[in-house]
Coordinates of C-alpha atoms in Angstrom, one line a residue:
M2 CA 9.4 14.3 6.3
M3 CA 6.7 14.1 3.6
G4 CA 5.3 10.7 2.6
P5 CA 7.2 10.3 -0.7
S6 CA 10.4 11.2 1.1
H7 CA 9.8 8.5 3.6
A8 CA 9.1 6.0 0.8
A9 CA 12.3 7.0 -1.1
T10 CA 14.5 6.7 1.9
G11 CA 13.0 3.3 2.8
A12 CA 13.7 1.9 -0.6
A13 CA 17.3 3.2 -0.6
A14 CA 18.0 1.8 2.9
W15 CA 16.8 -1.6 1.8
L16 CA 19.0 -1.6 -1.3
A17 CA 22.0 -0.4 0.6
L18 CA 21.6 -3.0 3.4
T19 CA 20.7 -6.1 1.3
G20 CA 23.2 -5.8 -1.6
P21 CA 26.4 -7.9 -1.9
I22 CA 28.6 -5.2 -0.4
S23 CA 26.4 -4.6 2.6
P24 CA 28.3 -4.8 5.9
V25 CA 25.3 -6.7 7.4
A26 CA 25.9 -10.2 6.0
A27 CA 22.6 -11.5 7.5
L28 CA 20.7 -9.2 5.3
H29 CA 22.2 -10.2 2.0
M30 CA 19.4 -11.1 -0.4
P31 CA 19.1 -12.5 -4.0
P32 CA 18.5 -9.8 -6.7
E33 CA 14.8 -10.5 -6.9
L34 CA 14.2 -9.9 -3.2
Q35 CA 16.5 -6.8 -3.3
L36 CA 14.2 -5.3 -5.9
L37 CA 10.9 -6.5 -4.4
G38 CA 12.1 -5.6 -1.0
A39 CA 12.9 -2.1 -2.1
L40 CA 9.2 -1.7 -3.0
T41 CA 7.9 -3.2 0.2
T42 CA 10.3 -1.2 2.4
A43 CA 9.2 2.0 0.6
G44 CA 5.7 1.1 1.8
A45 CA 6.9 0.0 5.3
A46 CA 8.6 3.4 5.6
L47 CA 5.0 4.9 5.7
I48 CA 3.6 2.6 8.4
S49 CA 4.5 5.0 11.2
D50 CA 2.1 7.6 9.8
W51 CA -0.8 5.2 10.0
D52 CA -1.8 7.1 13.1
H53 CA -2.8 10.1 10.9
P54 CA -6.3 10.1 9.2
R55 CA -5.0 11.9 6.1
A56 CA -1.8 9.9 5.7
T57 CA -1.2 8.0 2.4
I58 CA -1.3 4.6 4.1
A59 CA -4.6 5.3 5.7
H60 CA -6.2 5.5 2.3
A61 CA -4.1 3.0 0.4
L62 CA -6.6 0.2 0.3
P63 CA -9.9 1.5 1.5
P64 CA -11.9 0.9 3.5
V65 CA -9.7 -1.6 5.4
T66 CA -6.7 0.7 5.9
E67 CA -9.0 3.5 7.1
W68 CA -10.4 1.2 9.8
I69 CA -7.0 0.2 10.9
S70 CA -5.9 3.8 11.0
R71 CA -8.6 4.6 13.6
G72 CA -7.5 1.7 15.8
I73 CA -3.8 2.6 15.6
R74 CA -4.5 6.2 16.4
A75 CA -6.5 5.3 19.5
V76 CA -3.8 2.9 20.8
A77 CA -0.8 5.1 19.9
G78 CA -2.2 8.3 21.4
G79 CA -2.4 10.4 18.3
H80 CA 0.0 11.4 15.5
R81 CA 3.8 11.0 16.0
Q82 CA 3.4 9.3 19.3
G83 CA 3.6 5.5 19.8
T84 CA 4.2 4.7 16.2
H85 CA 7.3 6.9 16.2
S86 CA 9.0 5.1 19.1
L87 CA 11.2 2.1 19.7
L88 CA 8.1 0.3 21.0
G89 CA 6.4 1.1 17.7
I90 CA 9.3 -0.5 15.7
A91 CA 9.0 -3.7 17.9
A92 CA 5.2 -3.8 17.5
F93 CA 5.1 -3.5 13.7
T94 CA 8.0 -5.9 13.3
A95 CA 6.2 -8.5 15.6
V96 CA 3.2 -8.4 13.2
A97 CA 5.5 -9.1 10.3
V98 CA 7.2 -11.9 12.1
A99 CA 3.8 -13.5 12.8
A100 CA 3.0 -13.3 9.1
A101 CA 6.3 -14.8 8.2
N102 CA 5.5 -17.9 10.3
L103 CA 2.8 -18.8 7.8
Q104 CA 4.8 -21.0 5.5
V105 CA 3.6 -24.0 3.4
P106 CA 6.0 -26.7 2.0
I107 CA 4.8 -28.0 -1.4
G108 CA 6.7 -30.3 -3.6
G109 CA 10.1 -29.7 -1.9
R110 CA 9.7 -25.9 -2.0
V111 CA 8.6 -23.5 0.8
Y112 CA 6.0 -21.0 0.0
A113 CA 5.3 -18.0 2.3
P114 CA 1.7 -16.7 1.8
G115 CA 1.9 -14.6 4.9
Q116 CA 4.8 -12.7 3.6
G117 CA 3.1 -12.4 0.2
I118 CA 0.0 -10.8 1.8
I119 CA 2.1 -8.3 3.7
A120 CA 4.3 -7.6 0.6
A121 CA 1.1 -6.9 -1.4
F122 CA -0.1 -4.4 1.0
L123 CA 3.2 -2.6 1.4
V124 CA 3.8 -2.3 -2.4
A125 CA 0.3 -0.9 -2.9
V126 CA 1.0 1.7 -0.3
A127 CA 4.3 2.6 -1.8
A128 CA 2.8 2.9 -5.3
K129 CA 0.1 5.2 -4.0
A130 CA 2.6 7.4 -2.1
L131 CA 4.8 7.7 -5.2
R132 CA 1.8 8.4 -7.4
L133 CA 2.4 5.4 -9.6
L134 CA -1.4 4.5 -9.6
P135 CA -3.9 6.2 -11.9
G136 CA -6.6 8.4 -10.3
R137 CA -7.3 7.6 -6.7
G138 CA -5.9 4.2 -7.3
F139 CA -8.5 2.1 -5.4
V140 CA -8.9 -0.7 -8.0
A141 CA -5.4 -0.5 -9.3
G142 CA -4.1 -0.8 -5.8
W143 CA -5.9 -4.0 -5.1
L144 CA -4.9 -5.4 -8.5
L145 CA -1.3 -4.5 -7.9
G146 CA -1.5 -6.0 -4.5
A147 CA -2.8 -9.3 -5.8
A148 CA 0.1 -9.6 -8.3
V149 CA 2.7 -8.8 -5.6
A150 CA 1.1 -11.3 -3.3
V151 CA 1.8 -14.1 -5.8
L152 CA 5.4 -12.9 -6.3
G153 CA 6.0 -12.5 -2.6
T154 CA 4.7 -16.0 -1.9
V155 CA 6.7 -17.7 -4.6
L156 CA 10.0 -15.8 -4.4
G157 CA 10.2 -15.6 -0.6
G158 CA 11.2 -19.1 0.1
G159 CA 12.4 -19.7 3.6
L160 CA 13.8 -16.2 3.9
W161 CA 12.3 -14.0 6.5
W162 CA 12.6 -10.9 4.3
I163 CA 9.3 -9.2 5.2
P164 CA 10.1 -8.8 8.9
A165 CA 13.5 -7.3 7.9
S166 CA 11.7 -5.0 5.4
V167 CA 9.2 -3.8 7.9
A168 CA 11.8 -3.2 10.6
I169 CA 14.1 -1.3 8.3
G170 CA 11.2 0.8 6.9
V171 CA 9.8 1.8 10.2
T172 CA 13.2 2.6 11.6
V173 CA 14.1 4.7 8.6
H174 CA 10.8 6.6 8.9
I175 CA 11.5 7.4 12.6
L176 CA 15.1 8.5 11.8
G177 CA 13.8 10.7 9.0
D178 CA 11.4 12.5 11.3
A179 CA 14.1 12.8 13.9
L180 CA 16.0 14.9 11.4
T181 CA 13.2 17.5 11.4
C182 CA 12.4 20.2 13.9
V183 CA 9.6 18.3 15.5
G184 CA 11.5 15.2 16.5
V185 CA 10.2 11.9 17.7
P186 CA 9.2 10.4 21.1
L187 CA 11.7 7.5 20.9
L188 CA 11.0 6.3 24.5
W189 CA 7.2 6.5 24.3
P190 CA 5.1 6.0 26.4
A191 CA 7.8 7.5 28.7
R192 CA 8.6 11.1 28.2
P193 CA 11.8 11.7 30.1
R194 CA 13.0 15.3 30.5
P195 CA 16.7 15.9 29.8
P196 CA 18.9 16.4 32.9
L197 CA 20.0 19.7 31.4
P198 CA 19.1 21.7 28.3
L199 CA 20.3 19.8 25.2
P200 CA 19.7 20.7 21.5
F201 CA 18.8 17.1 20.6
W202 CA 16.5 16.3 23.5
T203 CA 13.5 18.5 24.1
S204 CA 11.7 19.1 27.4
T205 CA 8.7 17.1 26.1
G206 CA 10.8 14.0 25.8
R207 CA 11.3 14.2 22.0
F208 CA 14.6 13.6 20.2
R209 CA 15.7 15.6 17.2
L210 CA 18.7 16.7 15.2
S211 CA 16.9 19.2 12.9
L212 CA 19.3 18.7 10.0
L213 CA 16.5 18.8 7.5
G214 CA 14.6 21.7 9.1
T215 CA 10.8 21.7 8.7
T216 CA 8.9 19.1 6.9
G217 CA 9.0 19.7 3.1
S218 CA 12.0 22.0 3.3
W219 CA 14.5 22.5 0.5
R220 CA 17.0 20.6 2.5
E221 CA 14.6 17.6 2.7
W222 CA 14.1 17.9 -1.1
A223 CA 17.8 18.0 -1.8
F224 CA 18.5 15.0 0.4
V225 CA 15.7 13.0 -1.1
S226 CA 16.8 13.8 -4.6
I227 CA 20.2 12.3 -4.0
V228 CA 18.6 9.2 -2.3
T229 CA 16.2 8.8 -5.2
A230 CA 19.0 8.9 -7.8
Y231 CA 20.9 6.1 -5.9
T232 CA 17.7 4.0 -5.7
I233 CA 16.9 4.3 -9.4
V234 CA 20.5 3.3 -10.4
R235 CA 20.5 0.3 -8.1
A236 CA 17.0 -0.8 -9.0
V237 CA 17.6 -0.7 -12.7
S238 CA 20.8 -2.8 -12.3
L239 CA 18.7 -5.5 -10.6
V240 CA 16.0 -5.9 -13.3
P241 CA 17.7 -8.5 -15.5
A242 CA 18.5 -10.9 -12.7
T243 CA 15.0 -10.4 -11.2
G244 CA 13.4 -11.2 -14.6
R245 CA 15.4 -14.5 -14.8
A246 CA 14.4 -15.4 -11.2
I247 CA 10.7 -14.8 -11.9
A248 CA 10.8 -16.8 -15.1
A249 CA 12.5 -19.7 -13.3
A250 CA 10.0 -19.6 -10.4
V251 CA 6.9 -19.6 -12.6
G252 CA 8.3 -21.8 -15.3

């Protein structure tokens, strides 16, 4: 899938899983974190492509993200390898959990600067992928990140929402690529061969369903158009409650 497609599906997945009618009660979030989390999960849905030097996330906040991209590519074994596996989901989520542990109680409230920093980065990545930033977006990306860092720190409270956002985003990315013809190496670094020829399990150890065809196909475009429409409707409905929550937090 293309970068914007990953971002759109990440945001939609977060809104679907954290709303009041979500079947996963543990993920229910207040409106402000549903909206902010949609943005962070859109960014998190691009993390798996950090192994590619030309990926959006690799150039989101230069030069830092470019340095990290080189390191991830070396460790993961190239593009669509370790970052597109179950081990990749666990590794990226573990980093988010470590950040969530950085919490500071002040005046009876709990602030989460670690989650704020991760949120800032992910939103900047999402904004760049969705072309919401002017020009190349270097300065705008850092400014947007700083604003989101404050919101993420203040609004997060004791909720571990950033680890959930990262886990959902990375998982949705991998599922999206599994729907293309190339597939994903879910069991990396192992590359098990199927016991017999199977359409969803290749001889190279990749898993795929190929429902969306090749990356950037009309099927991907149609699917993402529906997902984007859902995301916009849900996000707009959350704006009033989010505004009240922000006003109460900074007031």
